[in-house]
XYZ file of C-alpha atoms in Angstrom:
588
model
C 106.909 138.494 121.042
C 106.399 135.089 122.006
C 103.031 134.813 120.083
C 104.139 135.995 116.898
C 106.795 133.427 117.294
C 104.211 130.273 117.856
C 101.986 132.156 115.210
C 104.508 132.379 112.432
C 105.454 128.802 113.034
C 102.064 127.197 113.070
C 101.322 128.981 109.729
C 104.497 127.504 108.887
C 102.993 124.078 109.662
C 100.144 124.824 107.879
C 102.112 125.506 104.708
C 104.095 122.403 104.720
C 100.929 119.942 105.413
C 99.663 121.478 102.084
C 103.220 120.768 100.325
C 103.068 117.356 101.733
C 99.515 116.997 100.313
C 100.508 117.819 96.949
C 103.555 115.396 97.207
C 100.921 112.305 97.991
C 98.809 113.383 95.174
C 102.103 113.118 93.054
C 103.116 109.741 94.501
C 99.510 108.617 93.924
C 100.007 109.617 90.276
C 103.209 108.036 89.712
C 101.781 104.883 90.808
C 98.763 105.562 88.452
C 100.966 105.655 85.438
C 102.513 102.564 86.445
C 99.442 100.524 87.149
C 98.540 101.837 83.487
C 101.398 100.873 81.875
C 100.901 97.402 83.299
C 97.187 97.273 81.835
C 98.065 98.994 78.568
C 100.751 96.042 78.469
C 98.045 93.218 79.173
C 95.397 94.883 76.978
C 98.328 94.925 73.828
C 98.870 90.761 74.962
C 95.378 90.113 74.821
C 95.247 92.438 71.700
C 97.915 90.114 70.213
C 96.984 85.981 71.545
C 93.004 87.194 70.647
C 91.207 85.781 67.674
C 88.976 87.962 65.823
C 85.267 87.977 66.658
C 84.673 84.944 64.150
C 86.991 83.167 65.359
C 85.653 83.575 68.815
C 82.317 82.215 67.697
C 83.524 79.473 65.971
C 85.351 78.013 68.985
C 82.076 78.257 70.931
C 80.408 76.465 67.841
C 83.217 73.963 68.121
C 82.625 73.538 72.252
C 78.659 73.112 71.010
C 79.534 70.525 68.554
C 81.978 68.601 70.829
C 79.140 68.403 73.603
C 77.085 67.230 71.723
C 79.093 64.487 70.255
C 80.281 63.113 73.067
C 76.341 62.672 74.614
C 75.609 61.226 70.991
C 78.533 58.838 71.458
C 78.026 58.250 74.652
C 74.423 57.829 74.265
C 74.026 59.895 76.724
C 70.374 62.707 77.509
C 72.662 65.222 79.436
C 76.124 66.302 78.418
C 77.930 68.692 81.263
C 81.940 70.263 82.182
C 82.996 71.760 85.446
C 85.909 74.225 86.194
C 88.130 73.731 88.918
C 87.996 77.706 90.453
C 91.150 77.323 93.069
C 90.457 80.316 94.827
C 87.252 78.612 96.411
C 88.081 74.754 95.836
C 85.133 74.564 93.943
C 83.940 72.899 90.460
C 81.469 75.258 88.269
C 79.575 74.692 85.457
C 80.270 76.500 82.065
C 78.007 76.433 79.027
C 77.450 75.185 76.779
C 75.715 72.033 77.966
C 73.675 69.600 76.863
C 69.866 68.813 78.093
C 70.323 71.998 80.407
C 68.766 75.322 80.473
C 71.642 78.244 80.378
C 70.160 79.340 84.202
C 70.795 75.426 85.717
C 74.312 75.382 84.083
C 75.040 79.169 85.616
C 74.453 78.617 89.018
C 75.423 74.905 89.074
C 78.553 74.948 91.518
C 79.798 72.470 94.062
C 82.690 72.130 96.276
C 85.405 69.758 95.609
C 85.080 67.573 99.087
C 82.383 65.521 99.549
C 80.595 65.161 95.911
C 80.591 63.126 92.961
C 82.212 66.082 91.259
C 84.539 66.629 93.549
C 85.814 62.985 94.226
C 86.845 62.610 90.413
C 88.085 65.872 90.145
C 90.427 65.159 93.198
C 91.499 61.565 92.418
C 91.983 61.631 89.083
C 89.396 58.821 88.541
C 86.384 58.630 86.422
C 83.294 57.971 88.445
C 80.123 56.001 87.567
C 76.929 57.070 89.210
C 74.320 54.387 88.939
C 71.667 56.267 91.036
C 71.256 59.816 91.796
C 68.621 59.581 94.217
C 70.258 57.428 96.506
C 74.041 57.757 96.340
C 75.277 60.506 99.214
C 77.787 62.376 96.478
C 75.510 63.167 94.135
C 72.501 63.922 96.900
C 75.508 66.599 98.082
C 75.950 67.758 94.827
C 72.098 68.012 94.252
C 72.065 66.394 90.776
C 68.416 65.295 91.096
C 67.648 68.492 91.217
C 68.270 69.327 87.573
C 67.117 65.621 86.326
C 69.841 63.703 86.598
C 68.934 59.791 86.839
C 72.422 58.567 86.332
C 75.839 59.471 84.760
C 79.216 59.085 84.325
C 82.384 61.280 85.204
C 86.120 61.836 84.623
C 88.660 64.230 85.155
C 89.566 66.549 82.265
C 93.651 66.342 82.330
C 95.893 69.054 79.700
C 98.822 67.426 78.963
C 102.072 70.067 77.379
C 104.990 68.103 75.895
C 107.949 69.139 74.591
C 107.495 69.566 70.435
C 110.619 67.502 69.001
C 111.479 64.809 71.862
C 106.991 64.370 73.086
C 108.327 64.067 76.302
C 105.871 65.326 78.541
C 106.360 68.350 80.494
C 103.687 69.479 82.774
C 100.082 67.473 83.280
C 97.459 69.257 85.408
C 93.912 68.689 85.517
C 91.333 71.820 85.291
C 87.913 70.127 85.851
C 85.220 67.537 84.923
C 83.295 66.141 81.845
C 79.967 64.935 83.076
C 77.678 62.648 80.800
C 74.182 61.619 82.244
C 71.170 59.729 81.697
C 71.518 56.926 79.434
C 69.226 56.338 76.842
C 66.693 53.546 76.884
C 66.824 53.038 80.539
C 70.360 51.825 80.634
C 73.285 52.539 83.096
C 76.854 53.479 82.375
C 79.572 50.527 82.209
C 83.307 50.015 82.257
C 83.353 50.521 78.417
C 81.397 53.957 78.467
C 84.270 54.779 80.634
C 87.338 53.796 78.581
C 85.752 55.447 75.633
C 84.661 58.621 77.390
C 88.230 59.086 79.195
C 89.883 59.010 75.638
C 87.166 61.294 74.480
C 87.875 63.901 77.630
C 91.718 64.052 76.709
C 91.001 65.983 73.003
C 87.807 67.830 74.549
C 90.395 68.856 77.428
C 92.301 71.061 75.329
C 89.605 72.775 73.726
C 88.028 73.868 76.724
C 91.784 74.635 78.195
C 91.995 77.099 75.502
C 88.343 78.311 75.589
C 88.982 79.688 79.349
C 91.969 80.404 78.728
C 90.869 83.217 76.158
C 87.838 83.821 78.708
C 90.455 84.661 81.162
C 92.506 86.501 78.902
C 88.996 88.803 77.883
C 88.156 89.270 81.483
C 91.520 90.763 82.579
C 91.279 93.206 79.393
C 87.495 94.193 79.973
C 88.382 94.667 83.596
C 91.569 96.586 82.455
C 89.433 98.692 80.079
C 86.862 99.516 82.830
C 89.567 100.663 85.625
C 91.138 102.933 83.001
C 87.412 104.051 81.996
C 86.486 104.582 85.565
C 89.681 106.791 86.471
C 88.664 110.605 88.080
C 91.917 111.738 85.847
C 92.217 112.033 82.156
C 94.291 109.139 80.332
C 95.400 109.418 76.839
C 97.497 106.905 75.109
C 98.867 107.508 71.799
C 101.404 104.789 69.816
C 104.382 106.091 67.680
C 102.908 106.847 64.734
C 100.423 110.082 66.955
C 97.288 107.713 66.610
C 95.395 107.802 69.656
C 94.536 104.097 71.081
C 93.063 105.104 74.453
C 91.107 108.079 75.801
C 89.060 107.411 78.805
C 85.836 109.037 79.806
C 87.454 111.615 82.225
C 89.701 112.537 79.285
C 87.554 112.577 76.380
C 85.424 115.456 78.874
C 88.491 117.511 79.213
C 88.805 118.160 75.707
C 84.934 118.204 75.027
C 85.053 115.349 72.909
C 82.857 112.104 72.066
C 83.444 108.566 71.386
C 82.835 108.094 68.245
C 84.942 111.615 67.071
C 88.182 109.020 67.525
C 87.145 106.222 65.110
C 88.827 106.370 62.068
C 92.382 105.672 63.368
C 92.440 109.823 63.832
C 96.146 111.287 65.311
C 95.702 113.302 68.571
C 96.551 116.473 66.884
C 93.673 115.627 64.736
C 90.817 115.799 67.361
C 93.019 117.767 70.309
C 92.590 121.332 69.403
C 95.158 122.957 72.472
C 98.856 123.631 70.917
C 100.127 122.983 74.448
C 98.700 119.270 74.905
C 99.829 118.758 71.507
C 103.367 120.194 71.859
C 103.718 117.709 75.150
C 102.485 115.110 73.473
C 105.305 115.725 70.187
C 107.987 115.971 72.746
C 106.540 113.057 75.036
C 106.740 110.699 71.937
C 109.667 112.188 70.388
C 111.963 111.604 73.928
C 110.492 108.335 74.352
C 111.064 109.151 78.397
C 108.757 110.500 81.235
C 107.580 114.700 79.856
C 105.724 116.716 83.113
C 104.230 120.104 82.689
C 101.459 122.185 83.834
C 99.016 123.495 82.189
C 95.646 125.421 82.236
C 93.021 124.351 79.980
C 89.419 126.157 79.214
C 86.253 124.294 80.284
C 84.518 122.803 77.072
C 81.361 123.245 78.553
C 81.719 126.970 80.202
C 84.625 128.870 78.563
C 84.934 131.354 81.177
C 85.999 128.934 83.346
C 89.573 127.198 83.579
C 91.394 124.428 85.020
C 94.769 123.899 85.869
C 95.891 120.325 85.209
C 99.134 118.578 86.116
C 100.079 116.181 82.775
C 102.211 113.366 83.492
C 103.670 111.261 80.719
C 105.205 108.086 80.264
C 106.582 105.701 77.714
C 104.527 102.640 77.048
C 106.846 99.940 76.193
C 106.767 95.767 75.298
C 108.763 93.071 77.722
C 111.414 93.859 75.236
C 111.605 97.184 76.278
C 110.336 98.576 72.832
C 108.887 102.144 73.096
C 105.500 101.779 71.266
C 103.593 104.959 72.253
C 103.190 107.153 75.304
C 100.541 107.512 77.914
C 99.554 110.938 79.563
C 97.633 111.580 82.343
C 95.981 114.667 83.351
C 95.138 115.246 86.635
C 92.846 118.549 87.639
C 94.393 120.372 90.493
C 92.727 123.806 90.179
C 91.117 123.189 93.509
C 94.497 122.322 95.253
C 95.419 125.316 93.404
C 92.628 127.296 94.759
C 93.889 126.446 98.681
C 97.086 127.101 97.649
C 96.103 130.496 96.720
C 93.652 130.686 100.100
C 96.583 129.810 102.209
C 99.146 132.209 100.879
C 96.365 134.965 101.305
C 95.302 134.278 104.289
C 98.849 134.136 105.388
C 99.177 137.849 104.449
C 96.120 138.521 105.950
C 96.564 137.177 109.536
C 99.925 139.246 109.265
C 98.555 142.144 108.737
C 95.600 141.795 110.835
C 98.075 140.903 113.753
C 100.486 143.725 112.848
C 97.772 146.264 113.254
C 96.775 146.134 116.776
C 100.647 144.822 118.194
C 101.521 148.421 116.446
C 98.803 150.490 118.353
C 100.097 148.730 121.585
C 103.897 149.253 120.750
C 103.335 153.045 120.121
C 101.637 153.909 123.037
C 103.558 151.675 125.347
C 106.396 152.826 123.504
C 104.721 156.827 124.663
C 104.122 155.962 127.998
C 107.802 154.884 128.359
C 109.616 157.635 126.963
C 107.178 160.071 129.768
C 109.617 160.223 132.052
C 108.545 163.820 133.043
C 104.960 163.505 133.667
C 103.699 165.258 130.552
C 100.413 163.317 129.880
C 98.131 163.777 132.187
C 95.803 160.985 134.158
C 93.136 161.132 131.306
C 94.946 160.903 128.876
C 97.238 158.029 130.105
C 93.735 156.161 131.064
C 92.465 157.075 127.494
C 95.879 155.130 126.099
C 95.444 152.141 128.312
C 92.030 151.787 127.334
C 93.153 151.916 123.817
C 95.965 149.131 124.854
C 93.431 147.359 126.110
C 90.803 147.256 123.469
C 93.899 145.978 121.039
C 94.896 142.931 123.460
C 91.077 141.686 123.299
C 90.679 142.171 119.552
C 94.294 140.221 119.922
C 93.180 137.605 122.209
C 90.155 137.486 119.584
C 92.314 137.379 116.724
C 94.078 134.268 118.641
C 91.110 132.382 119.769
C 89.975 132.063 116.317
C 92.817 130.870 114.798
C 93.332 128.582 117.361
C 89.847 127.011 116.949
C 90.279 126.626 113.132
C 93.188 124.842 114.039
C 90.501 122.614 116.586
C 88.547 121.967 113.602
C 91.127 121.171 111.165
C 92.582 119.017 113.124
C 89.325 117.160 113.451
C 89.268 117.896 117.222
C 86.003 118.543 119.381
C 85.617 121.774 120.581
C 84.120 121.393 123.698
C 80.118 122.584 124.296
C 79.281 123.981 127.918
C 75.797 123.399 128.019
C 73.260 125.543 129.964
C 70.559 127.473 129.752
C 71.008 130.611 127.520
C 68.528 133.524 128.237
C 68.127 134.499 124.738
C 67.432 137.947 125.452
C 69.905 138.905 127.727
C 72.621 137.276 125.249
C 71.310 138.948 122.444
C 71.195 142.799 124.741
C 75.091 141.910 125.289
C 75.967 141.838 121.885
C 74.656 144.358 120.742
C 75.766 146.302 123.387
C 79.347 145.151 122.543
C 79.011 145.968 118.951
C 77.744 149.279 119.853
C 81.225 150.635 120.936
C 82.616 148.939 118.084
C 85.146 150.500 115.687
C 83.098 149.437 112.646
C 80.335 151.662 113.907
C 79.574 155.101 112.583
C 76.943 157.902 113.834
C 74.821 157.003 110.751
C 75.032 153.134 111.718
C 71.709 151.927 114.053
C 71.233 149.000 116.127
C 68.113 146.780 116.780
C 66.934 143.870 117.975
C 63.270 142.041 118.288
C 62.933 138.836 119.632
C 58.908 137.441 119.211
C 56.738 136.508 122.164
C 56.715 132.616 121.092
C 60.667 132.388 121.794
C 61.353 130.672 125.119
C 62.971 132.871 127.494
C 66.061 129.781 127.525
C 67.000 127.372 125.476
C 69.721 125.122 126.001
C 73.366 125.726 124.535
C 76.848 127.307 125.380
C 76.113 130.544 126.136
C 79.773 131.597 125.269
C 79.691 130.472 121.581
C 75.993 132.091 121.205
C 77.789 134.969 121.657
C 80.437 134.199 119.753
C 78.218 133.673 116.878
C 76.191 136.576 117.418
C 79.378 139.149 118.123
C 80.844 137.640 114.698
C 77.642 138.081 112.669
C 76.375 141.624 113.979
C 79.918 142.561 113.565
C 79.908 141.695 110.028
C 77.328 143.315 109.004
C 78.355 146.321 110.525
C 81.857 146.289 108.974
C 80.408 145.532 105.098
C 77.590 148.555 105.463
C 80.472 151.437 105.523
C 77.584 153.618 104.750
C 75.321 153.220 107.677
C 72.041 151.769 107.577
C 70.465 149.606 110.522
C 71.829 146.512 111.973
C 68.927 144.321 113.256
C 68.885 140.749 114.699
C 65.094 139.524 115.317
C 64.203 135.555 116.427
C 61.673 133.773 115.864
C 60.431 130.000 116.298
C 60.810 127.708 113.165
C 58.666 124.747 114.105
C 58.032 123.925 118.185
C 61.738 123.204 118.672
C 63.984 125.473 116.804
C 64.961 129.303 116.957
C 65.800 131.031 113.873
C 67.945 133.935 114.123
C 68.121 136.719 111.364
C 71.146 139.347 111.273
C 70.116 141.352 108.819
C 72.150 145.079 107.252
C 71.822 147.634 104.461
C 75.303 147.070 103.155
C 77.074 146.068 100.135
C 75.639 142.787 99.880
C 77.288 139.758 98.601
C 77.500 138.719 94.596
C 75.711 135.631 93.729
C 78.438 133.529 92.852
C 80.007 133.820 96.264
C 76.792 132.797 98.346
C 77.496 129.329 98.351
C 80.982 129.817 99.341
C 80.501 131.770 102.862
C 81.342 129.380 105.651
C 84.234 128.224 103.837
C 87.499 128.851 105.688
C 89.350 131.645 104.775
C 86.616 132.544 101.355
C 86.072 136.576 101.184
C 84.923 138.172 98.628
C 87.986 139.965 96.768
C 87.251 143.466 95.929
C 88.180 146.739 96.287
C 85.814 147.627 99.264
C 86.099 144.139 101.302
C 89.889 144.960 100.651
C 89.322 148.489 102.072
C 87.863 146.587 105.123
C 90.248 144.110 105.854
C 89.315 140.276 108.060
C 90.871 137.146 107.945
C 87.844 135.277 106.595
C 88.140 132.591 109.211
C 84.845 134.355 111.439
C 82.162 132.835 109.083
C 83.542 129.456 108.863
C 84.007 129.837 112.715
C 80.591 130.484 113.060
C 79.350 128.015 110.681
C 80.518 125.362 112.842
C 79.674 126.626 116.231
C 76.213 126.752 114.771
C 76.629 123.112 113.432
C 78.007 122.252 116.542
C 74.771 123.311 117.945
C 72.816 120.972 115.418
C 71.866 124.099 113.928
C 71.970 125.196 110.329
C 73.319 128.724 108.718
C 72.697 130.076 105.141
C 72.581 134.124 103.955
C 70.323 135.229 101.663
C 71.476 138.734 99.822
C 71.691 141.607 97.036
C 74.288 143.409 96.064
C 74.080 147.071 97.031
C 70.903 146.316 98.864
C 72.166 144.619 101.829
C 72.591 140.716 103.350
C 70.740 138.258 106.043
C 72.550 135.524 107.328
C 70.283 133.549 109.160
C 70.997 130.777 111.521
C 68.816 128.021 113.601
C 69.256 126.541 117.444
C 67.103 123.869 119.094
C 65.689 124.675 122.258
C 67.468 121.809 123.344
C 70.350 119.425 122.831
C 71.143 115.749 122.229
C 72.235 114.380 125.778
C 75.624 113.381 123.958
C 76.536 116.655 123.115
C 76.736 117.803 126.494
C 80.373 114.922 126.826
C 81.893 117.244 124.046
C 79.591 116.371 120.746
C 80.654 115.441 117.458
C 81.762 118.182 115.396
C 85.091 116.166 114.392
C 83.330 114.006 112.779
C 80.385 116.360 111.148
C 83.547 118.765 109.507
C 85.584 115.624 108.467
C 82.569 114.139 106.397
């Protein structure tokens, strides 16, 4: 009684680390829609401070035509400004410039101690450089490198003041305007810098606002490409239905392309489901947060379906103007799937556990009530053996579950290594199997092991059996007909046994081969229903092999019968021997 007590309650545990699952993948969500709702609200900013593409151009004509007026002024070869990037206290070039090719300006960036750059940038003070060549700032700053002779720099300083009183409100100075190389062999004086400093104060606020918009583009491309690059579906639709957003993952759920939503087309024009588009009426129409669930058909393979959790959310201004919605859909058909694995297997283990603690109640229960001696010494022995035969397919029942739950867990199982006589391992199990109660009179076993096959290799000879009893077992069990059982070895390579367990049974459908070794997969029909298992003893296996730095697969027909076939080195890694690493092999 005891058991099924610690049984039911570790399924129990089971079922609520799935529940708490699904309640992180909704708290991940309902962060998602918030992180959107901050982009979509930077992206509609940008949307709305943004001049139009010619406008763009033209204020990179206009930083072109101020460069090169101030060198002409100036009189000046070279015409240069520098950035102030705070994050890494350095100065950086930005085109366009002057006398420079586009890869000099690019990676032309200095830090703000200790060069010419950086000593006007952090006093405030225009700087004359009469040499390059021999003055330590600009040797720092390597400016003889890109054929500078000598130059001239000052700070470039945006001043805001207040509209109707001029009084000036904040002052703060974002970089440098370099001018080098003086025509006709001359040097820079006092005068070039008077003129150049009341130059720098108009060119100041051009560039101001020509990074500024830079900025403001970055933040929305980088916006665009998070929303772009999101696993889950994002639609976002504005008041009037017209769709303004539908990322990659999105536009694949519905089977659509890019270019299918030009035209300023309403989601109900291009969404063809009546259930996305009802959600998305009554997400607009409530102006508030709309969840559903709902199954949609794969574009690409109809007979296919996926369940998706839709999340909605107004998308509103700082005002707190609704001016659209924003859905996401995220695919949980394969939490869906465990769910459904879980709850099955849950019945399954029940009833598997139910059968055997019955047989032992009613003949205990038989044994009891003979108070007068009516069953004779055989036939008592013949119910004990019975008793026993149901506590080791117990115990066996037990020792499974308990090392899924090893392996779940991420836990090592531990690996007893020795040396395995092959033979003598493989005799055992099918001797085992032979009394089994999947065996029938029209059922044979075999076994053929080839000469090359050392007579030991190493392993735990416990979990070769284990792997061998599950297997042989198997294949027994799914050929309710009969046929022969065989398992044969042979060498694959100088350093690895191959195993085959082959049968004459049922076989297994396509679809399903890939899936064996997965915990708790069977194949759901009417005859492996008929049979009954948990479907825990193949992923069991799976990893016992693994463990062994081996390798299973199955090869199979329906109605014409299954291999599974599985590989062991002769020997093992001298770490494997401390425990291995099969937490980490089943976690990645």
């Amino acid at each position: 009684m005891s058991f099924d007590d610690s049984n039911v309650e570790s399924l129990r545990e089971r079922l609520r680390a799935i529940e708490a699952q699904l309640a992180d993948r909704n708290n991940h969500v309902a962060r998602l829609e918030r992180a959107i709702k901050e982009m979509e609200q930077k992206v509609k900013e940008a949307s709305e401070t943004q001049q139009p593409a010619s406008e763009i151009s033209e204020m990179e004509e206009t930083l072109k035509r101020m460069v090169m007026r101030v060198a002409m002024i100036l009189q000046a070869s070279k015409c240069m400004f520098m950035i102030y990037d705070a994050d890494n206290r350095e100065l950086f070039a930005e085109t366009p410039a002057l006398g420079f090719e586009d890869e000099q300006v690019k990676g032309f960036r200095v830090s703000v101690d200790g060069t010419l750059s950086g000593e006007c940038f952090r006093e405030n003070k225009p700087v004359i450089l009469y040499d390059a060549e021999t003055d330590e700032r600009a040797m720092a700053e390597g400016l003889a490198g890109i054929g500078v002779k000598n130059g001239l720099c000052v700070p470039l300083i945006v001043e805001r003041r207040d509209e109707e009183t001029a009084k000036l409100i904040d002052r703060k100075t974002i970089g440098v305007l370099h001018v080098f190389n003086k025509r006709y062999g001359n040097i820079f004086i006092e005068d070039d810098v008077q003129l150049l400093e009341r130059m720098a104060k108009n060119t100041a606020a051009i560039i101001n606002m020509a990074e500024s918009y830079r900025q403001v583009v970055k933040e929305r491309d980088e916006a665009i490409e998070t929303i772009q690059s999101l696993s889950m579906g994002l639609l976002m639709v504005n008041k009037g239905g017209r769709i303004t957003q539908m990322n990659n993952s999105a536009l694949r759920i519905f089977g659509l392309k890019k270019d299918e939503l030009h035209g300023g087309k309403t989601f109900d024009q291009v969404i063809k489901d009546e259930k996305v588009i009802d959600l998305l009426k009554r997400a607009l129409s409530t102006d508030g947060e709309v969840a559903d669930e709902l199954t949609l058909s794969d574009p690409d393979s109809p007979e296919q379906v996926h369940t998706f959790q839709i999340q909605s959310a107004g998308v509103r201004t700082d005002t707190g103007e609704v001016i659209g919605t924003a859905a996401i859909f995220n695919d949980i058909t394969e939490i869906k799937n465990v769910d459904k694995m879980k709850t099955a297997f849950v019945s399954t283990v029940s009833h598997e556990l139910r059968t055997p603690l019955t047989s032992i109640k009613g003949f205990i229960s038989t044994l009891l009530q003979d108070t007068e001696g009516f069953y004779d010494n055989e036939t008592r022995h013949e119910f004990y053996t019975i008793i026993d035969t149901e506590c080791d397919r117990l115990r066996r029942l037990i020792d499974d579950l308990l090392n899924v739950s090893r392996i779940e867990s991420g836990k090592v199982l531990e690996l007893n290594v020795a040396d395995v006589d092959l033979r003598k391992v493989t005799e055992k199990a099918m001797r085992i199997q032979d009394s089994s109660t999947y065996k029938r009179e029209n059922h044979s076993l075999a076994y053929e092991i080839d000469p090359e096959v050392p007579a030991t290799i190493e392993a735990d000879q416990d979990k070769i059996e284990q792997i061998l009893a599950n297997l042989v077992s198997n294949a027994l069990k799914y050929s309710p007909k009969g046929g022969e059982v065989k398992v044969s070895a042979r060498m694959m390579g100088p350093e690895m046994v191959q195993f085959g367990i082959s049968d004459q049974g049922m076989g297994i459908p396509k679809e399903h081969l890939t899936k064996m070794g997965e915990r708790f997969h069977r194949v759901d029909n009417r005859d492996t229903r008929e049979i009954g298992g948990t479907g825990i003893g193949l992923f069991l296996v799976k990893n016992l092999v693994e463990f062994h730095h081996g390798k299973l697969w199955v090869e199979s027909e329906v109605g014409k019968g299954s291999t599974f076939f599985f590989t062991l080195p002769t020997t093992q890694p001298e770490d494997t021997g401390e425990g291995g690493s099969l937490a980490s092999r089943v976690a990645g």
